[in-house]
Coordinates of C-alpha atoms in Angstrom, one line a residue:
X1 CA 13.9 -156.2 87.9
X2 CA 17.6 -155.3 88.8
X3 CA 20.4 -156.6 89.0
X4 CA 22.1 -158.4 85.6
X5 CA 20.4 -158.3 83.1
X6 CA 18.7 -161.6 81.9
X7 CA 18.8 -162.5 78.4
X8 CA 14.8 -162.7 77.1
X9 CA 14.8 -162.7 73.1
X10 CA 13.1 -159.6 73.1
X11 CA 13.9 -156.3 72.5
X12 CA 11.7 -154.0 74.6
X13 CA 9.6 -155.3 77.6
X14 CA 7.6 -152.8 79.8
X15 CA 7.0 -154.6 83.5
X16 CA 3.7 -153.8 85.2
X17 CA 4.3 -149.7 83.8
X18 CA 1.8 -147.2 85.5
X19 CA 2.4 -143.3 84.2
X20 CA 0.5 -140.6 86.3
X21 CA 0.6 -137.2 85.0
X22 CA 0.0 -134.4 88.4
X23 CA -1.4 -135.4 91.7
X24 CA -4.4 -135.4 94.0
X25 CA -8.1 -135.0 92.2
X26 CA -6.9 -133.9 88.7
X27 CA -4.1 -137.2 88.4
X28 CA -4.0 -138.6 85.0
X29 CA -3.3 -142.1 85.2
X30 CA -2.2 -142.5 81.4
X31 CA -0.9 -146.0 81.6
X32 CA -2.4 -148.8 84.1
X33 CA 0.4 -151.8 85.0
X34 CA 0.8 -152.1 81.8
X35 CA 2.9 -155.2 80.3
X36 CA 4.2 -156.5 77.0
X37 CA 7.1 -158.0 75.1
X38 CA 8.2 -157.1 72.2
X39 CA 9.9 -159.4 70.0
X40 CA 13.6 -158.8 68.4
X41 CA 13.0 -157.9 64.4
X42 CA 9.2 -157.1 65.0
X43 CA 6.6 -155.4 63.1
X44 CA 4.4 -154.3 66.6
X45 CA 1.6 -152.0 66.5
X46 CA 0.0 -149.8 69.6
X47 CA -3.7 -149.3 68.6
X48 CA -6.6 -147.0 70.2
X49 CA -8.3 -144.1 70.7
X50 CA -6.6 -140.9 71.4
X51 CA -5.6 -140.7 74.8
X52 CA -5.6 -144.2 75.2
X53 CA -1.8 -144.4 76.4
X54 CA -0.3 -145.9 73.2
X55 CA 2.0 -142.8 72.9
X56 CA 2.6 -142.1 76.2
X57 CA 4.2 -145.8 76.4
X58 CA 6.2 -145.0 73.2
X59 CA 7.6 -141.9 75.3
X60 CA 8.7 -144.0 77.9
X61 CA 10.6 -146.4 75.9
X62 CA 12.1 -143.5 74.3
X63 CA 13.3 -142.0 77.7
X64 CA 11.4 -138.7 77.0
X65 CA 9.2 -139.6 79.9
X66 CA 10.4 -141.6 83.4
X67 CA 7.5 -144.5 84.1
X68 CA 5.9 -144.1 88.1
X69 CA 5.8 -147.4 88.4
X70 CA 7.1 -150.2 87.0
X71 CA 10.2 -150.8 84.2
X72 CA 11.2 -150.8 80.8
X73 CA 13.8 -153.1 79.7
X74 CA 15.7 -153.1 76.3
X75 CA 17.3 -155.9 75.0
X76 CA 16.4 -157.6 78.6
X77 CA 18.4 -154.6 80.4
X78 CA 16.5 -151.8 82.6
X79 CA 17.1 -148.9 81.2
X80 CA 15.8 -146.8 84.1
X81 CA 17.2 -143.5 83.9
X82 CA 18.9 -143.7 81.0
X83 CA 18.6 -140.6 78.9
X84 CA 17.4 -141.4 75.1
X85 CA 20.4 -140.2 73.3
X86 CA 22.2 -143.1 75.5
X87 CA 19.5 -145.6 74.3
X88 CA 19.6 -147.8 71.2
X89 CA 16.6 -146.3 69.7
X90 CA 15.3 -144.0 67.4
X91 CA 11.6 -141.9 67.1
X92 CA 9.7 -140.4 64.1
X93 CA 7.4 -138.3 65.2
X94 CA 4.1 -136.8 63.2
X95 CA 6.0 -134.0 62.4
X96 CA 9.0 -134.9 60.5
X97 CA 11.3 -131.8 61.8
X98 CA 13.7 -132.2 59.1
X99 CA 16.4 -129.1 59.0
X100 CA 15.1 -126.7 56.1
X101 CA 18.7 -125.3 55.7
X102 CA 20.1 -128.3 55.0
X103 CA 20.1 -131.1 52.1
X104 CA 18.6 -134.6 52.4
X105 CA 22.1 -135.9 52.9
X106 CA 23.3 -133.8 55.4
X107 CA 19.6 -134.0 57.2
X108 CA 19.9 -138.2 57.1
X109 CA 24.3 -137.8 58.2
X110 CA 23.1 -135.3 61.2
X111 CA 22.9 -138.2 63.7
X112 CA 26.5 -139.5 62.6
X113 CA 27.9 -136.7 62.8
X114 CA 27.0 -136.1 66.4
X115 CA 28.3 -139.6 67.0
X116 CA 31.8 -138.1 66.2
X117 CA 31.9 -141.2 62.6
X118 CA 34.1 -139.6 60.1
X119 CA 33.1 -138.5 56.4
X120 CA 34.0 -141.2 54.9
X121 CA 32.2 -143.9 56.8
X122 CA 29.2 -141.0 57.0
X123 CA 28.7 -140.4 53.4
X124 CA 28.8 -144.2 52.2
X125 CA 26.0 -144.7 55.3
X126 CA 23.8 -142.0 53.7
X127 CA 24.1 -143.0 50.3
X128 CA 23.2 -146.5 51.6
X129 CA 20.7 -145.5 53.8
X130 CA 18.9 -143.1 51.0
X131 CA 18.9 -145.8 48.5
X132 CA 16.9 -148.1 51.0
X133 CA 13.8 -145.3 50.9
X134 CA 14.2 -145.1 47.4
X135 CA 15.5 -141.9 47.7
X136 CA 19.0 -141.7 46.3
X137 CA 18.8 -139.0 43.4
X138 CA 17.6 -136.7 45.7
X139 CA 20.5 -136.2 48.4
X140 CA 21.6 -132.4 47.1
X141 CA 17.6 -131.6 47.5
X142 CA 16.3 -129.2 50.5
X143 CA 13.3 -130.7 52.1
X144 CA 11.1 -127.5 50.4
X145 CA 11.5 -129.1 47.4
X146 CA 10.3 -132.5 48.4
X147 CA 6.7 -133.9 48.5
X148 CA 5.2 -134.6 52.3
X149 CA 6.0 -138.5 51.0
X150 CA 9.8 -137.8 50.5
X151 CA 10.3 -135.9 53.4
X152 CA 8.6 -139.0 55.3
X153 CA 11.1 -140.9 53.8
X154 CA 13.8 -138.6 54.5
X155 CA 12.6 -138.7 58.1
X156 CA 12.6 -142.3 58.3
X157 CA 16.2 -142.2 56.7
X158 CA 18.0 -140.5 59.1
X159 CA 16.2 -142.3 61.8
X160 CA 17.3 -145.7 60.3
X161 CA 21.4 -144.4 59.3
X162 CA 22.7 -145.4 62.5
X163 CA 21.0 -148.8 63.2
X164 CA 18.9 -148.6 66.0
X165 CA 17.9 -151.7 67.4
X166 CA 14.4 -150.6 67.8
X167 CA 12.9 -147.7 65.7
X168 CA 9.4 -146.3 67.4
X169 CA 7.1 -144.3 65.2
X170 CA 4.5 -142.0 66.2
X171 CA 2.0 -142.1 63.9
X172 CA 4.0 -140.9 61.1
X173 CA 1.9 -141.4 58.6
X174 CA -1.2 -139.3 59.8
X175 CA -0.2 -135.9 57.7
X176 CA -0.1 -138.0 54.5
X177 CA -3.3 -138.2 51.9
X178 CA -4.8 -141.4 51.6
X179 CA -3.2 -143.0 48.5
X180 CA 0.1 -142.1 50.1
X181 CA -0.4 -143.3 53.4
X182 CA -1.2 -147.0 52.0
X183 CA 2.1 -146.9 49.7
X184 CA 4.0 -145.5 52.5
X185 CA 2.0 -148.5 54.6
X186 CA 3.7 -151.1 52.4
X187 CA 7.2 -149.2 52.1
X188 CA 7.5 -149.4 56.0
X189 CA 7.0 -152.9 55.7
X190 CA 9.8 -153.7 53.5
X191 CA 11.8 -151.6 55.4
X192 CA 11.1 -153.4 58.8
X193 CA 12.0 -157.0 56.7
X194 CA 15.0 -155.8 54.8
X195 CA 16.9 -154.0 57.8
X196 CA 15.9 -156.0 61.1
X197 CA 15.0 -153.7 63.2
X198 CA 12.5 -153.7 65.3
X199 CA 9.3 -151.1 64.6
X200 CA 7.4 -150.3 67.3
X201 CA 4.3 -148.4 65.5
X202 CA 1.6 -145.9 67.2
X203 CA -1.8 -145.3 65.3
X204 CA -5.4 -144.9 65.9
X205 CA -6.0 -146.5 62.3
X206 CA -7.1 -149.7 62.5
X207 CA -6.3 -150.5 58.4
X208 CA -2.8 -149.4 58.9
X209 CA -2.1 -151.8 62.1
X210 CA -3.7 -155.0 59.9
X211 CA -1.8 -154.4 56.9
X212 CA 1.5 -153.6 58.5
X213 CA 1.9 -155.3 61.7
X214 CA 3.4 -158.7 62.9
X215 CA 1.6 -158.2 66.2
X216 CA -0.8 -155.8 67.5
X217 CA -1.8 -154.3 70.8
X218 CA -5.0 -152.7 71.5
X219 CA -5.0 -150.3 73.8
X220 CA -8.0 -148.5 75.9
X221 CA -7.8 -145.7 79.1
X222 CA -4.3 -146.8 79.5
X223 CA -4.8 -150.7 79.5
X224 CA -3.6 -153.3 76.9
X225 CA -6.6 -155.2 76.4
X226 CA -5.2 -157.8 74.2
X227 CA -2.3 -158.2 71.7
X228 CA -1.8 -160.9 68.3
X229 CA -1.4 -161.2 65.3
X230 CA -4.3 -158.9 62.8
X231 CA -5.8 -162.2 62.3
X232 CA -6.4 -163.2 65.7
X233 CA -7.4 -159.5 66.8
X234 CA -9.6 -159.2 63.9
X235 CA -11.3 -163.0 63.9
X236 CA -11.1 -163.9 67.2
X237 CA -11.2 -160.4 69.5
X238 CA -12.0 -161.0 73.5
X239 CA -13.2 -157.9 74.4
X240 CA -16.1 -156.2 73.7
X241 CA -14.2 -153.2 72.9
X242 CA -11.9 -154.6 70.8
X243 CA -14.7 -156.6 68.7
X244 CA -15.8 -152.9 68.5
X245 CA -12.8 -150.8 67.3
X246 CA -11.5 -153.1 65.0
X247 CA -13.9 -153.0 61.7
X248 CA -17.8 -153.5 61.9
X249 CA -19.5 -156.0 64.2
X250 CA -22.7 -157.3 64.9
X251 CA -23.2 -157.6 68.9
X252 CA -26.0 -160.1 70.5
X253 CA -27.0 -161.0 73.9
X254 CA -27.7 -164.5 74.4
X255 CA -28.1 -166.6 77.7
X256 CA -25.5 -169.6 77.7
X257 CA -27.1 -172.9 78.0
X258 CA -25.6 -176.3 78.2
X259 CA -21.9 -177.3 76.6
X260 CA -21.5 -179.6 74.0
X261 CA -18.0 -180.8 73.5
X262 CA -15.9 -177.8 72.7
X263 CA -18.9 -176.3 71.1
X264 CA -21.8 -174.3 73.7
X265 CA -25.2 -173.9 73.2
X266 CA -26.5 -170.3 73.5
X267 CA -30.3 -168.9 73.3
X268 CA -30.9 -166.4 71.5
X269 CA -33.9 -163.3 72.7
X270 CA -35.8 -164.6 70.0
X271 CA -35.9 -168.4 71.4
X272 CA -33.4 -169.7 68.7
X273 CA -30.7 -171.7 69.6
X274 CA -27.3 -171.7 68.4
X275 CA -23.6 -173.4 68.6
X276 CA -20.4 -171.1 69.6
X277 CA -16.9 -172.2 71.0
X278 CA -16.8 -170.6 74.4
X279 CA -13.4 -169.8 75.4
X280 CA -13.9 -168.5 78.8
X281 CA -16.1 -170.9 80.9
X282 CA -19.2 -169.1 81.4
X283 CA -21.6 -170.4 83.4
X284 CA -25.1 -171.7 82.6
X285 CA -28.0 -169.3 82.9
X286 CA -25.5 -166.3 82.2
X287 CA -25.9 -163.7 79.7
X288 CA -23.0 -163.3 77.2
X289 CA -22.5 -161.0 74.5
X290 CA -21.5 -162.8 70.8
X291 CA -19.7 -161.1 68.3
X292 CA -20.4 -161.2 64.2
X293 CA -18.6 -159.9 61.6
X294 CA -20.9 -159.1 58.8
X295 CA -19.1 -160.7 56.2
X296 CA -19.2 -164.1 58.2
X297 CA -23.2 -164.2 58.8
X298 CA -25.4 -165.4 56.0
X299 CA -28.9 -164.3 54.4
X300 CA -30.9 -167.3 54.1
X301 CA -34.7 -168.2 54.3
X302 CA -36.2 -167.5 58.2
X303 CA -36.8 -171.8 58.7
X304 CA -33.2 -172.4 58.1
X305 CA -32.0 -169.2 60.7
X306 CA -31.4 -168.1 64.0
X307 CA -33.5 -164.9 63.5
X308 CA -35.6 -163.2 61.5
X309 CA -35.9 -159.5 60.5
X310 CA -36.8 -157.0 57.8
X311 CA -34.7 -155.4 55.1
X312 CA -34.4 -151.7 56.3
X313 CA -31.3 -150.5 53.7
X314 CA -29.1 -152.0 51.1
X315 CA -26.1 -150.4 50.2
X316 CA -24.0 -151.5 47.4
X317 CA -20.3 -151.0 47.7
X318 CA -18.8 -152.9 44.7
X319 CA -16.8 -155.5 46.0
X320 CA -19.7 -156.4 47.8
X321 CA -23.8 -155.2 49.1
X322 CA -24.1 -154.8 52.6
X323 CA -28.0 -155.3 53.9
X324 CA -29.2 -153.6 57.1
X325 CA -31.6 -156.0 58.6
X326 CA -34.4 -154.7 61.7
X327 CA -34.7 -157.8 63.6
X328 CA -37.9 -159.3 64.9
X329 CA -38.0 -158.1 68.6
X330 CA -35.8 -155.0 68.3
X331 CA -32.2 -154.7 67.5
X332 CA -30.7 -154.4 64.3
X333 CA -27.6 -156.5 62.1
X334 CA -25.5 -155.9 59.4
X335 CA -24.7 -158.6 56.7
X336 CA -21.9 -158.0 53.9
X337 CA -22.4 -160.0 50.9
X338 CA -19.6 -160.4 48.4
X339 CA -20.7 -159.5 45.1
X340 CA -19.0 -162.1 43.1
X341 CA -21.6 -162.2 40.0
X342 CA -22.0 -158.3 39.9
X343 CA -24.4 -156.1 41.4
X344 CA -27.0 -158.8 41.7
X345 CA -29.5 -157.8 44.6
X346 CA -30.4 -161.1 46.0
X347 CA -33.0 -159.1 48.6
X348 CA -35.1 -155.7 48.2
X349 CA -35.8 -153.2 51.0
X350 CA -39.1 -154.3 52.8
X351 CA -38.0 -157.7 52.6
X352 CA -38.1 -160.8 55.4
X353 CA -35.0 -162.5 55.6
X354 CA -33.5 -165.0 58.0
X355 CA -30.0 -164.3 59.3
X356 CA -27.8 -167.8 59.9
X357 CA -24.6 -167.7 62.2
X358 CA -22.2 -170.6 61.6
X359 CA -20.7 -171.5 64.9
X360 CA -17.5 -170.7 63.1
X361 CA -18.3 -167.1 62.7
X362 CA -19.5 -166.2 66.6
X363 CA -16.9 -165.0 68.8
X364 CA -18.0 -165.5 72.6
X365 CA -16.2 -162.1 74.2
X366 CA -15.5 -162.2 77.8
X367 CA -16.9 -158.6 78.4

């Protein structure tokens, strides 16, 4: 796209971007036409694997790197060539390079200051801006004598004084211990919903992208491979992969048999039939991989089931028992039962046990 700009409703779009790193034999193609749209005032999450492109595409939005093919657009403008400090946005990195010489004020009024904004207008910013991350006894403080949580919030701060339209953040919560890093997963929240802006979020933890995001984007050898909302990436994945990286699953092949309605029928290896909503039109005769969650299957006797198999392991968790089931025929599945009457062991190791799948519960992924 050239030209005017055209107005879109969201705030950062990336058009068909491809990023190579060298040439010849040893290229790195870290991102593959990749395309998205990120809303105005979103929560959106890049998730994968290291090396997956999620941060190399943060880069680009940034400015620090220059996309081989393809465009970025913020606010429905190109921004092709633009250097970051020219660019409406803002980055916290993993490391929260804070200056150690100076206070938390003058660390959070840095940015202003470089913007030429007088005192005035620069100190009422700050303490604004401080109170907002719950920081505002702490602006005479040197970041030596805050805890990795403050200075992440000190971070955050002076990343947020100047209203960016869009903040990007590089996994900054990966240097944090774990109780920590969920408060600091609900502060970010309330930050993103009391100030607008839009966060554009980079992690390889799956928990953090479901309990944060508004939308989220999982990414694989620099593809997106499918973005929506936690629910719909967790309940209803497409791909293989991300049925995979996103919590435990059950996976079982089955050969697609006749449609019923918007339900099809699928065979299972052991000759058991059952119903699943088939999104993507295979054809009959074909062999399809279904997804479980073990949470949604069910222990029940073998008549009433789709297969049957033998108790290898329980293992009891608290909230809930999770039994390891060897299934007649080879292959093995993992059912989560809530414990909602206590650590009651419905089953014992050695058992026989049918497994049921609700037609609800089986995702149909298209590879």
């Amino acid at each position: 796209m050239t030209g005017n700009a055209v107005e879109t409703g969201n705030a950062v779009e990336a058009q068909k971007v491809s990023k190579i790193f060298g040439s010849g034999p040893g290229a790195v193609h870290a991102l593959d036409e990749v395309e998205v749209a990120i809303r105005q005032n979103e929560f959106f999450t890049l998730l994968g694997p290291s090396g997956c492109g999620k941060t190399t595409l943060l880069r680009l939005i940034a400015g620090f790197e220059q996309p081989t093919a393809g465009e970025i657009l913020l606010d429905g403008k190109p921004i092709a060539g633009t250097p970051p400090f020219r660019r409406p946005v803002n980055t916290v990195f993993q490391s929260y390079a804070l200056f150690p010489h100076m206070t938390v004020s003058q660390n959070v009024g840095f940015g202003l200051e470089m913007l030429g904004q007088d005192r005035k207008t620069i100190a009422a910013t700050v303490e604004r801006t401080l109170d907002l991350v719950k920081l505002g006894g702490m602006a005479d403080r040197k970041p030596a004598q805050l805890s990795g949580g403050q200075q992440q919030r000190v971070a955050l701060a002076r990343a947020l004084a100047n209203r960016p339209k869009v903040l990007l953040l590089d996994e900054p919560l990966s240097a944090l211990d774990l109780k920590l890093r969920k408060e600091m997963q609900i502060e970010l929240k309330r930050l993103q919903s009391e100030t607008g802006i839009t966060f554009v979020f980079v992690t390889h933890d799956q928990e953090e992208a479901l309990t944060m995001s508004d939308r989220v984007a999982v990414m694989s050898n620099g593809k997106i491979l499918q973005i929506g909302s936690p629910a719909e990436i967790y309940e209803k994945p497409t791909r293989r992969f991300v049925a995979d990286f996103i919590g435990e699953t059950n996976f079982v092949e089955a050969e697609v048999l006749a449609g019923e309605g918007e339900l099809h029928r699928f065979r299972l290896p052991g000759g058991r039939e059952l119903s699943a909503a088939d999104a993507f039109d295979h054809g009959v005769g074909e062999t399809v991989t279904l997804a479980v969650r073990p949470e949604r299957a069910e222990i029940v006797e073998a008549e009433a089931a789709q297969m049957t198999g033998r108790v290898e392991n329980i293992v009891y968790f608290g909230t809930d028992t999770t039994y390891h089931v060897t299934l007649e025929g080879g292959g093995r599945f993992v059912v989560r039962l809530q414990n909602r009457d206590g650590a009651c062991r419905l089953h014992e190791t050695g058992d026989t046990v049918g497994v049921r799948l609700p037609a609800e519960a089986v995702q149909v992924l298209r590879d």
